[in-house]
């Protein structure tokens, strides 16, 4: 079974600064996907960024980027130029690779989350 | 709105009541999920439906009963719940290519009194 650990329950950052959220995972799989989701007070779980394990290049989406270290099983999220609207709970999640075949390879396993507060 | 709609947004029910949560998606996705989100715990997968067939039930108590009448709609029927069942219930859907992750609804905040 896979596990996802987010060791920082809460973090804060000043507006316009950079912050990094940590995530580690445990798996015996070689092919998988990793995700960061954002959940603001509106409760909508929004996909921030995804990474395919077989790709060495770190994913980037505008101000969001990841540092994916496959050997270390680490998947941190860096938010640059933090904005007030980035205040939210951030969840790291793991999904095993594969097309749906009636088995459990579609299951998203989540960490407990990190509450990020961006201060003005 | 992401394309996955959940109703009601809030629900307060007594332990002897029967109520239903509704989830609807018109994204053409063929799998739908119910997750339970409790404070300070990881999201817990409850049920998975693919093409209207239940493919996973993660040891969920029988007081929770899912229903998937078609690929666009998913229900969670509730009866004789306990106070510890109070949580945010999230619905999600995925296309056949799972690697793009889930599309979530905004959830139903359930309080059992």
Coordinates of N, CA and C in Angstrom, one line a residue:
Chain A
X1 N 0.8 -1.2 0.0 CA 0.0 0.0 0.0 C 0.9 1.2 0.0
X2 N 0.3 2.3 -0.6 CA 1.1 3.5 -0.7 C 0.7 4.4 0.5
X3 N 1.7 5.2 0.9 CA 1.4 6.2 2.0 C 2.0 7.5 1.5
X4 N 1.4 8.6 1.9 CA 1.8 10.0 1.6 C 1.9 10.7 2.9
X5 N 3.1 11.4 3.1 CA 3.3 12.1 4.3 C 3.6 13.6 4.0
X6 N 2.8 14.4 4.7 CA 3.1 15.9 4.6 C 3.5 16.3 6.1
X7 N 4.7 16.6 6.3 CA 5.2 16.8 7.6 C 4.9 18.2 8.2
X8 N 4.4 19.1 7.4 CA 4.2 20.5 7.8 C 2.7 20.7 7.9
X9 N 2.1 20.6 9.1 CA 0.6 20.9 9.2 C 0.2 22.3 8.8
X10 N 1.1 23.3 9.1 CA 0.8 24.7 8.8 C 2.0 25.4 8.4
X11 N 1.9 26.3 7.5 CA 2.9 27.2 7.1 C 2.4 28.6 6.8
X12 N 3.2 29.6 6.9 CA 2.8 30.9 6.5 C 3.9 31.6 5.7
X13 N 3.5 32.5 4.9 CA 4.5 33.2 4.0 C 4.0 34.6 3.8
X14 N 4.9 35.6 3.5 CA 4.5 36.9 3.2 C 4.2 37.0 1.7
X15 N 3.2 37.8 1.4 CA 2.9 38.1 0.0 C 4.1 38.4 -0.8
X16 N 4.2 37.8 -2.0 CA 5.3 38.0 -3.0 C 6.5 37.2 -2.7
X17 N 6.6 36.5 -1.6 CA 7.7 35.7 -1.3 C 7.5 34.3 -1.8
X18 N 8.5 33.4 -1.6 CA 8.5 32.0 -2.1 C 8.4 31.1 -0.9
X19 N 7.6 30.0 -1.1 CA 7.4 29.1 0.0 C 7.5 27.7 -0.7
X20 N 8.0 26.7 0.1 CA 8.1 25.3 -0.4 C 7.3 24.4 0.6
X21 N 6.5 23.6 0.1 CA 5.7 22.6 0.9 C 6.3 21.2 0.6
X22 N 6.5 20.5 1.7 CA 7.1 19.2 1.5 C 6.1 18.0 1.4
X23 N 6.6 17.0 0.7 CA 5.7 15.8 0.6 C 6.7 14.6 0.4
X24 N 6.5 13.5 1.1 CA 7.2 12.3 0.8 C 6.2 11.2 0.7
X25 N 6.6 10.1 0.0 CA 5.6 9.0 -0.2 C 6.4 7.7 -0.2
X26 N 5.7 6.7 0.0 CA 6.3 5.4 0.1 C 5.5 4.5 -0.9
X27 N 6.3 3.8 -1.8 CA 5.6 2.9 -2.7 C 6.7 2.0 -3.3
X28 N 6.2 0.8 -3.7 CA 7.1 -0.1 -4.4 C 6.9 -0.1 -5.9
X29 N 6.0 0.8 -6.4 CA 5.7 0.9 -7.8 C 6.8 1.7 -8.5
X30 N 7.0 1.5 -9.8 CA 7.9 2.3 -10.6 C 7.3 3.3 -11.4
X31 N 6.1 3.0 -11.9 CA 5.3 4.0 -12.6 C 4.1 4.5 -11.9
X32 N 4.0 5.8 -11.7 CA 2.9 6.4 -10.9 C 2.8 7.9 -11.2
X33 N 1.8 8.5 -10.7 CA 1.6 10.0 -10.9 C 1.5 10.6 -9.5
X34 N 2.0 11.8 -9.4 CA 1.9 12.6 -8.2 C 1.2 13.9 -8.5
X35 N 0.4 14.3 -7.5 CA -0.4 15.5 -7.7 C -0.3 16.4 -6.5
X36 N -0.4 17.7 -6.7 CA -0.7 18.7 -5.6 C -2.1 19.3 -5.9
X37 N -3.0 19.2 -4.9 CA -4.3 19.8 -4.9 C -4.3 20.9 -3.9
X38 N -5.1 21.9 -4.3 CA -5.4 23.0 -3.4 C -6.8 23.1 -3.0
X39 N -7.1 23.3 -1.7 CA -8.5 23.4 -1.2 C -8.7 24.7 -0.4
X40 N -9.2 25.7 -1.1 CA -9.4 27.0 -0.4 C -10.6 26.9 0.5
X41 N -11.0 27.9 1.2 CA -12.1 27.9 2.1 C -13.4 27.5 1.4
X42 N -13.5 27.8 0.1 CA -14.7 27.4 -0.7 C -14.9 25.9 -0.7
X43 N -13.9 25.1 -0.3 CA -13.9 23.7 -0.3 C -13.6 23.0 -1.6
X44 N -13.6 23.7 -2.7 CA -13.4 23.1 -4.0 C -11.9 22.6 -4.1
X45 N -11.8 21.3 -4.3 CA -10.4 20.7 -4.4 C -10.0 21.0 -5.9
X46 N -8.9 21.7 -6.0 CA -8.5 22.1 -7.4 C -7.1 21.6 -7.6
X47 N -6.9 21.0 -8.8 CA -5.6 20.5 -9.2 C -4.6 21.6 -9.5
X48 N -3.5 21.6 -8.8 CA -2.5 22.6 -9.0 C -1.4 22.2 -10.0
X49 N -1.0 20.9 -9.8 CA 0.1 20.5 -10.7 C 0.2 19.0 -10.6
X50 N 0.7 18.3 -11.7 CA 0.9 16.9 -11.7 C 2.2 16.5 -12.3
X51 N 2.7 15.4 -11.8 CA 4.0 14.9 -12.3 C 4.0 13.4 -12.6
X52 N 4.5 13.1 -13.7 CA 4.6 11.7 -14.1 C 5.9 11.1 -13.7
X53 N 5.9 10.0 -13.0 CA 7.1 9.5 -12.3 C 8.2 9.1 -13.4
X54 N 7.8 8.8 -14.6 CA 8.8 8.4 -15.5 C 9.5 9.6 -16.2
X55 N 9.0 10.8 -15.9 CA 9.6 12.0 -16.5 C 10.6 12.6 -15.5
X56 N 11.8 12.8 -15.9 CA 12.8 13.4 -15.0 C 12.6 14.9 -14.8
X57 N 12.1 15.5 -15.8 CA 11.9 17.0 -15.8 C 10.8 17.3 -14.8
X58 N 11.1 18.3 -13.9 CA 10.1 18.8 -12.9 C 9.0 19.5 -13.6
X59 N 7.8 19.3 -13.2 CA 6.6 20.0 -13.8 C 6.6 21.4 -13.3
X60 N 6.1 22.3 -14.1 CA 5.9 23.7 -13.8 C 4.6 24.2 -14.4
X61 N 3.9 25.0 -13.5 CA 2.6 25.6 -14.0 C 2.6 27.0 -13.4
X62 N 3.0 28.0 -14.3 CA 3.1 29.4 -13.9 C 3.9 29.6 -12.6
X63 N 3.3 30.0 -11.5 CA 4.1 30.3 -10.3 C 4.4 29.0 -9.5
X64 N 3.8 27.9 -9.9 CA 3.9 26.6 -9.2 C 4.9 25.7 -9.9
X65 N 5.8 25.1 -9.1 CA 6.7 24.1 -9.6 C 7.0 23.1 -8.6
X66 N 7.5 21.9 -9.0 CA 7.8 20.9 -8.1 C 9.2 20.5 -8.2
X67 N 9.7 19.9 -7.1 CA 11.0 19.3 -7.0 C 10.8 17.8 -6.8
X68 N 10.9 17.0 -7.8 CA 10.6 15.6 -7.8 C 11.9 14.8 -7.7
X69 N 12.1 14.2 -6.6 CA 13.3 13.3 -6.4 C 12.8 11.9 -6.2
X70 N 12.9 11.2 -7.3 CA 12.3 9.8 -7.3 C 13.0 8.9 -6.4
X71 N 14.3 8.9 -6.4 CA 15.0 8.0 -5.5 C 14.7 8.3 -4.0
X72 N 14.6 9.5 -3.7 CA 14.3 9.9 -2.3 C 12.8 9.8 -2.0
X73 N 12.0 9.6 -3.0 CA 10.5 9.6 -2.9 C 10.0 10.9 -2.3
X74 N 10.5 12.0 -2.9 CA 10.1 13.3 -2.4 C 9.5 14.1 -3.5
X75 N 8.5 14.9 -3.1 CA 7.7 15.6 -4.2 C 7.3 17.0 -3.5
X76 N 8.2 17.9 -3.5 CA 7.8 19.2 -2.9 C 7.3 20.2 -3.9
X77 N 6.4 21.1 -3.4 CA 5.8 22.1 -4.2 C 6.4 23.5 -3.8
X78 N 6.8 24.2 -4.8 CA 7.3 25.6 -4.6 C 6.3 26.6 -5.2
X79 N 5.9 27.5 -4.4 CA 5.1 28.6 -4.9 C 5.9 29.9 -4.9
X80 N 6.0 30.5 -6.0 CA 6.8 31.7 -6.2 C 5.8 32.9 -6.2
X81 N 6.3 34.1 -5.8 CA 5.5 35.3 -5.8 C 4.1 35.0 -5.2
X82 N 4.1 34.6 -3.9 CA 2.9 34.1 -3.3 C 1.8 35.3 -3.3
X83 N 0.6 34.9 -3.5 CA -0.5 35.8 -3.5 C -1.5 35.4 -2.5
X84 N -2.3 36.4 -2.1 CA -3.3 36.2 -1.0 C -4.3 35.1 -1.4
X85 N -4.6 34.9 -2.6 CA -5.5 33.9 -3.1 C -4.9 32.5 -3.0
X86 N -3.6 32.4 -2.7 CA -2.9 31.1 -2.5 C -3.2 30.5 -1.2
X87 N -3.8 31.3 -0.3 CA -4.2 30.8 1.1 C -5.2 29.6 0.9
X88 N -4.8 28.5 1.4 CA -5.6 27.3 1.2 C -4.9 26.1 1.9
X89 N -5.6 25.0 2.0 CA -5.0 23.7 2.4 C -4.5 23.0 1.1
X90 N -3.2 22.6 1.2 CA -2.6 21.9 0.0 C -2.4 20.4 0.4
X91 N -2.8 19.6 -0.6 CA -2.7 18.2 -0.4 C -1.8 17.6 -1.5
X92 N -0.9 16.7 -1.1 CA -0.1 15.9 -1.9 C -0.8 14.6 -2.1
X93 N -0.8 14.1 -3.4 CA -1.5 12.8 -3.6 C -0.8 12.0 -4.6
X94 N -1.0 10.7 -4.5 CA -0.3 9.6 -5.3 C -1.3 8.8 -6.0
X95 N -1.0 8.5 -7.3 CA -1.9 7.6 -8.0 C -1.0 6.6 -8.8
X96 N -1.3 5.3 -8.7 CA -0.6 4.3 -9.4 C -1.0 4.4 -10.9
X97 N 0.0 4.2 -11.7 CA -0.2 4.3 -13.2 C -1.0 3.2 -13.7
X98 N -1.7 3.5 -14.7 CA -2.4 2.4 -15.5 C -3.8 2.8 -15.9
X99 N -4.3 2.2 -16.9 CA -5.7 2.3 -17.3 C -6.5 1.6 -16.3
X100 N -7.7 2.0 -16.2 CA -8.7 1.3 -15.3 C -8.9 0.0 -15.9
X101 N -8.8 -1.0 -15.0 CA -9.1 -2.4 -15.4 C -10.0 -3.1 -14.4
X102 N -10.7 -2.4 -13.6 CA -11.5 -3.0 -12.6 C -10.8 -3.2 -11.3
X103 N -9.5 -2.8 -11.3 CA -8.7 -3.0 -10.1 C -8.6 -1.6 -9.4
X104 N -7.6 -1.5 -8.5 CA -7.4 -0.3 -7.7 C -6.4 0.7 -8.3
X105 N -6.0 0.6 -9.5 CA -4.9 1.4 -10.0 C -5.3 2.9 -10.2
X106 N -6.6 3.2 -10.0 CA -7.1 4.6 -10.1 C -7.1 5.3 -8.8
X107 N -6.8 4.7 -7.7 CA -7.0 5.2 -6.4 C -6.0 6.4 -6.1
X108 N -6.6 7.5 -5.7 CA -5.7 8.6 -5.2 C -5.5 8.5 -3.7
X109 N -4.3 8.4 -3.3 CA -4.0 8.4 -1.9 C -3.4 9.8 -1.5
X110 N -4.0 10.3 -0.5 CA -3.7 11.7 -0.1 C -2.9 11.8 1.2
X111 N -2.1 12.8 1.4 CA -1.5 13.2 2.6 C -2.6 13.9 3.5
X112 N -2.1 14.3 4.7 CA -3.1 15.0 5.6 C -3.2 16.5 5.3
X113 N -2.3 17.0 4.5 CA -2.5 18.4 4.1 C -1.6 19.3 4.8
X114 N -1.3 20.5 4.2 CA -0.6 21.6 4.8 C -1.4 22.8 4.6
X115 N -1.8 23.5 5.7 CA -2.5 24.7 5.7 C -1.5 25.9 5.4
X116 N -1.6 26.5 4.3 CA -0.8 27.6 3.9 C -1.5 28.9 4.0
X117 N -1.0 29.9 4.8 CA -1.5 31.2 4.9 C -0.6 32.2 4.3
X118 N -1.1 33.0 3.4 CA -0.3 34.1 2.8 C -0.7 35.4 3.5
X119 N 0.3 36.0 4.1 CA 0.0 37.3 4.8 C 0.3 38.5 4.0
X120 N -0.5 39.5 4.1 CA -0.3 40.8 3.3 C 0.9 41.5 3.9
Chain B
X1 N -17.0 26.7 -10.8 CA -17.5 25.3 -11.0 C -16.6 24.4 -11.8
X2 N -16.3 23.3 -11.4 CA -15.4 22.4 -12.1 C -16.1 21.5 -13.1
X3 N -17.4 21.4 -13.0 CA -18.2 20.5 -13.8 C -18.7 19.3 -13.0
X4 N -18.3 19.3 -11.7 CA -18.9 18.3 -10.8 C -19.7 19.0 -9.7
X5 N -21.0 18.8 -9.7 CA -21.9 19.5 -8.8 C -22.4 18.6 -7.7
X6 N -22.3 19.1 -6.5 CA -22.8 18.4 -5.3 C -23.9 19.1 -4.6
X7 N -25.0 18.4 -4.2 CA -26.1 19.0 -3.5 C -26.5 18.1 -2.4
X8 N -27.0 18.6 -1.2 CA -26.9 20.0 -0.8 C -25.5 20.4 -0.4
X9 N -25.3 21.6 -0.2 CA -24.0 22.1 0.2 C -23.8 21.9 1.7
X10 N -24.8 22.0 2.5 CA -24.8 21.7 3.9 C -26.0 20.9 4.2
X11 N -25.8 20.0 5.2 CA -26.9 19.1 5.7 C -26.7 18.8 7.2
X12 N -27.8 19.1 7.9 CA -27.8 18.7 9.3 C -28.9 17.7 9.5
X13 N -28.6 16.6 10.1 CA -29.6 15.5 10.2 C -29.4 14.8 11.6
X14 N -30.6 14.4 12.0 CA -30.6 13.6 13.3 C -30.2 12.2 13.0
X15 N -29.9 11.5 14.1 CA -29.3 10.1 13.9 C -30.4 9.1 13.4
X16 N -31.7 9.5 13.5 CA -32.7 8.6 13.0 C -33.2 9.0 11.6
X17 N -32.7 10.0 11.1 CA -33.1 10.5 9.8 C -32.6 9.7 8.6
X18 N -33.2 9.8 7.4 CA -32.7 9.3 6.2 C -32.6 10.5 5.2
X19 N -31.4 10.6 4.6 CA -31.2 11.7 3.7 C -30.3 11.1 2.6
X20 N -30.2 11.9 1.5 CA -29.3 11.5 0.4 C -28.5 12.7 -0.1
X21 N -27.2 12.4 -0.4 CA -26.3 13.3 -1.1 C -26.3 13.0 -2.6
X22 N -26.3 14.1 -3.4 CA -26.3 14.0 -4.8 C -25.0 14.5 -5.4
X23 N -24.5 13.8 -6.5 CA -23.4 14.3 -7.2 C -23.7 14.2 -8.7
X24 N -23.4 15.1 -9.5 CA -23.7 15.1 -10.9 C -22.5 15.7 -11.7
X25 N -22.2 15.0 -12.8 CA -21.1 15.5 -13.7 C -21.6 15.3 -15.1
X26 N -21.2 16.3 -16.0 CA -21.5 16.2 -17.4 C -20.2 16.4 -18.2
X27 N -19.2 15.8 -17.7 CA -17.9 15.9 -18.3 C -17.6 14.7 -19.2
X28 N -18.5 13.8 -19.2 CA -18.2 12.6 -20.0 C -17.3 11.6 -19.3
X29 N -17.1 11.8 -18.0 CA -16.2 10.9 -17.3 C -16.9 9.6 -17.0
X30 N -16.2 8.5 -16.9 CA -16.8 7.2 -16.7 C -16.6 6.6 -15.3
X31 N -15.9 7.3 -14.4 CA -15.7 6.8 -13.1 C -16.1 7.9 -12.1
X32 N -16.7 7.5 -11.0 CA -17.1 8.5 -10.0 C -16.8 7.9 -8.6
X33 N -16.5 8.8 -7.7 CA -16.0 8.4 -6.4 C -16.7 9.2 -5.3
X34 N -16.8 8.6 -4.1 CA -17.1 9.3 -2.9 C -15.9 9.2 -1.9
X35 N -15.6 10.4 -1.4 CA -14.5 10.5 -0.4 C -15.1 11.1 0.9
X36 N -14.6 10.8 2.0 CA -14.9 11.4 3.3 C -13.7 12.2 3.8
X37 N -13.9 13.5 4.1 CA -12.9 14.3 4.6 C -13.2 14.8 6.0
X38 N -12.4 14.2 7.0 CA -12.6 14.6 8.4 C -11.4 15.5 8.8
X39 N -11.6 16.2 9.8 CA -10.5 17.1 10.3 C -9.3 16.3 10.7
X40 N -8.1 16.8 10.3 CA -6.9 16.3 10.7 C -6.6 14.8 10.2
X41 N -7.4 14.4 9.3 CA -7.2 13.0 8.7 C -7.1 13.1 7.2
X42 N -6.4 12.2 6.6 CA -6.3 12.2 5.1 C -7.7 11.9 4.5
X43 N -7.9 12.3 3.3 CA -9.2 11.9 2.7 C -9.3 10.4 2.6
X44 N -10.5 9.9 2.9 CA -10.7 8.5 2.9 C -11.6 8.1 1.7
X45 N -11.1 7.2 0.9 CA -11.9 6.7 -0.2 C -13.0 5.8 0.3
X46 N -14.3 6.1 -0.1 CA -15.4 5.3 0.4 C -15.9 4.3 -0.7
X47 N -16.2 4.8 -1.8 CA -16.8 4.0 -2.9 C -16.3 4.5 -4.3
X48 N -16.2 3.5 -5.2 CA -15.8 3.8 -6.6 C -16.8 3.1 -7.5
X49 N -17.3 3.9 -8.5 CA -18.1 3.4 -9.5 C -17.4 3.6 -10.8
X50 N -17.5 2.6 -11.7 CA -17.0 2.7 -13.0 C -18.1 2.2 -14.0
X51 N -18.5 3.1 -14.9 CA -19.6 2.7 -15.8 C -20.8 2.1 -15.1
X52 N -21.1 2.8 -14.0 CA -22.3 2.5 -13.1 C -22.1 1.2 -12.3
X53 N -21.0 0.6 -12.4 CA -20.8 -0.6 -11.6 C -19.9 -0.3 -10.4
X54 N -20.3 -0.7 -9.2 CA -19.5 -0.5 -8.0 C -18.3 -1.4 -8.1
X55 N -17.1 -0.8 -8.0 CA -15.9 -1.6 -8.1 C -15.1 -1.6 -6.9
X56 N -15.4 -0.7 -5.9 CA -14.7 -0.7 -4.7 C -15.6 -0.2 -3.6
X57 N -15.5 -0.9 -2.4 CA -16.2 -0.5 -1.2 C -15.2 -0.6 -0.1
X58 N -14.7 0.5 0.4 CA -13.6 0.4 1.4 C -14.1 0.2 2.8
X59 N -14.7 -0.9 3.1 CA -15.2 -1.3 4.4 C -16.0 -0.2 5.0
X60 N -16.9 0.4 4.2 CA -17.7 1.5 4.7 C -18.9 0.8 5.4
X61 N -19.3 1.4 6.6 CA -20.5 0.8 7.3 C -21.8 0.9 6.4
X62 N -22.7 -0.1 6.7 CA -23.8 -0.2 5.8 C -24.8 1.0 6.0
X63 N -24.6 1.8 6.9 CA -25.5 3.0 7.1 C -25.2 4.0 5.9
X64 N -24.2 3.8 5.2 CA -23.9 4.5 3.9 C -24.2 3.6 2.7
X65 N -25.1 4.0 1.9 CA -25.5 3.2 0.7 C -25.4 4.0 -0.6
X66 N -24.4 3.7 -1.4 CA -24.3 4.4 -2.7 C -25.2 3.9 -3.8
X67 N -25.4 4.8 -4.7 CA -26.2 4.4 -5.9 C -25.7 5.2 -7.1
X68 N -25.6 4.5 -8.2 CA -25.1 5.2 -9.4 C -26.1 4.8 -10.6
X69 N -27.2 5.5 -10.8 CA -28.2 5.1 -11.8 C -27.7 5.3 -13.2
X70 N -26.7 6.2 -13.5 CA -26.1 6.3 -14.8 C -24.8 7.0 -14.6
X71 N -24.0 7.1 -15.7 CA -22.7 7.5 -15.6 C -22.5 9.0 -15.2
X72 N -23.6 9.7 -15.1 CA -23.6 11.2 -14.8 C -24.0 11.5 -13.4
X73 N -24.6 10.5 -12.7 CA -25.1 10.8 -11.4 C -24.7 9.7 -10.4
X74 N -24.4 10.2 -9.2 CA -24.0 9.4 -8.1 C -24.7 9.9 -6.8
X75 N -25.2 9.0 -6.0 CA -25.9 9.3 -4.8 C -25.2 8.6 -3.6
X76 N -25.4 9.2 -2.5 CA -25.0 8.5 -1.2 C -26.1 8.6 -0.3
X77 N -26.8 7.5 0.0 CA -28.0 7.5 0.9 C -27.5 7.2 2.3
X78 N -28.0 8.0 3.2 CA -27.6 8.0 4.6 C -28.8 7.6 5.5
X79 N -28.5 6.7 6.4 CA -29.6 6.4 7.4 C -28.9 5.9 8.7
X80 N -29.6 6.3 9.8 CA -29.1 6.0 11.2 C -27.6 6.3 11.3
X81 N -27.2 7.5 11.0 CA -25.8 7.9 11.1 C -25.5 8.2 12.6
X82 N -24.2 8.2 12.8 CA -23.6 8.5 14.1 C -22.9 9.9 14.1
X83 N -22.8 10.5 15.2 CA -22.1 11.8 15.2 C -20.7 11.8 14.6
X84 N -20.0 10.7 14.7 CA -18.6 10.6 14.1 C -18.7 10.6 12.6
X85 N -19.9 10.5 12.0 CA -20.0 10.5 10.6 C -20.0 12.0 10.1
X86 N -20.1 12.9 11.0 CA -20.0 14.3 10.6 C -18.7 14.6 9.9
X87 N -18.8 15.1 8.7 CA -17.6 15.4 7.9 C -18.0 16.1 6.6
X88 N -17.0 16.4 5.8 CA -17.2 16.9 4.4 C -17.1 15.7 3.5
X89 N -18.2 15.5 2.7 CA -18.2 14.4 1.7 C -18.0 14.9 0.3
X90 N -17.0 14.4 -0.3 CA -16.6 14.9 -1.6 C -16.8 13.9 -2.7
X91 N -17.4 14.4 -3.8 CA -17.6 13.5 -4.9 C -16.5 13.9 -6.0
X92 N -16.1 12.9 -6.7 CA -15.1 13.2 -7.8 C -15.4 12.3 -9.0
X93 N -14.8 12.7 -10.1 CA -14.9 11.9 -11.3 C -13.6 11.9 -12.1
X94 N -13.5 10.9 -12.9 CA -12.3 10.8 -13.8 C -12.7 10.3 -15.2
X95 N -11.9 10.7 -16.2 CA -12.1 10.1 -17.5 C -11.4 8.7 -17.5
X96 N -11.4 8.1 -18.6 CA -10.7 6.7 -18.7 C -9.2 6.9 -18.5
X97 N -8.6 7.9 -19.0 CA -7.2 8.2 -18.8 C -7.1 8.8 -17.4
X98 N -6.7 8.0 -16.4 CA -6.7 8.4 -15.0 C -5.6 9.4 -14.7
X99 N -4.6 9.5 -15.5 CA -3.4 10.3 -15.1 C -3.6 11.8 -14.9
X100 N -4.8 12.2 -15.4 CA -5.1 13.7 -15.2 C -5.7 13.9 -13.8
X101 N -5.8 12.9 -13.0 CA -6.3 13.1 -11.7 C -7.8 13.3 -11.7
X102 N -8.3 13.6 -10.5 CA -9.7 13.7 -10.3 C -10.2 15.1 -10.5
X103 N -11.5 15.2 -10.9 CA -12.2 16.5 -10.8 C -13.2 16.4 -9.7
X104 N -13.1 17.3 -8.7 CA -13.9 17.2 -7.5 C -15.0 18.2 -7.5
X105 N -16.1 17.8 -6.8 CA -17.1 18.8 -6.5 C -16.8 19.6 -5.2
X106 N -17.7 20.5 -4.8 CA -17.4 21.3 -3.7 C -17.8 20.7 -2.3
X107 N -18.3 19.5 -2.4 CA -18.6 18.8 -1.2 C -19.9 19.1 -0.5
X108 N -20.4 18.2 0.3 CA -21.5 18.4 1.2 C -21.0 18.4 2.7
X109 N -21.2 19.5 3.4 CA -20.8 19.5 4.8 C -21.9 18.8 5.6
X110 N -21.7 17.7 6.2 CA -22.7 16.9 6.9 C -22.5 17.0 8.4
X111 N -23.5 17.4 9.1 CA -23.5 17.4 10.6 C -24.5 16.5 11.1
X112 N -24.2 15.5 11.9 CA -25.1 14.6 12.5 C -25.3 15.0 14.0
X113 N -26.5 15.2 14.3 CA -26.8 15.7 15.7 C -27.6 14.6 16.5

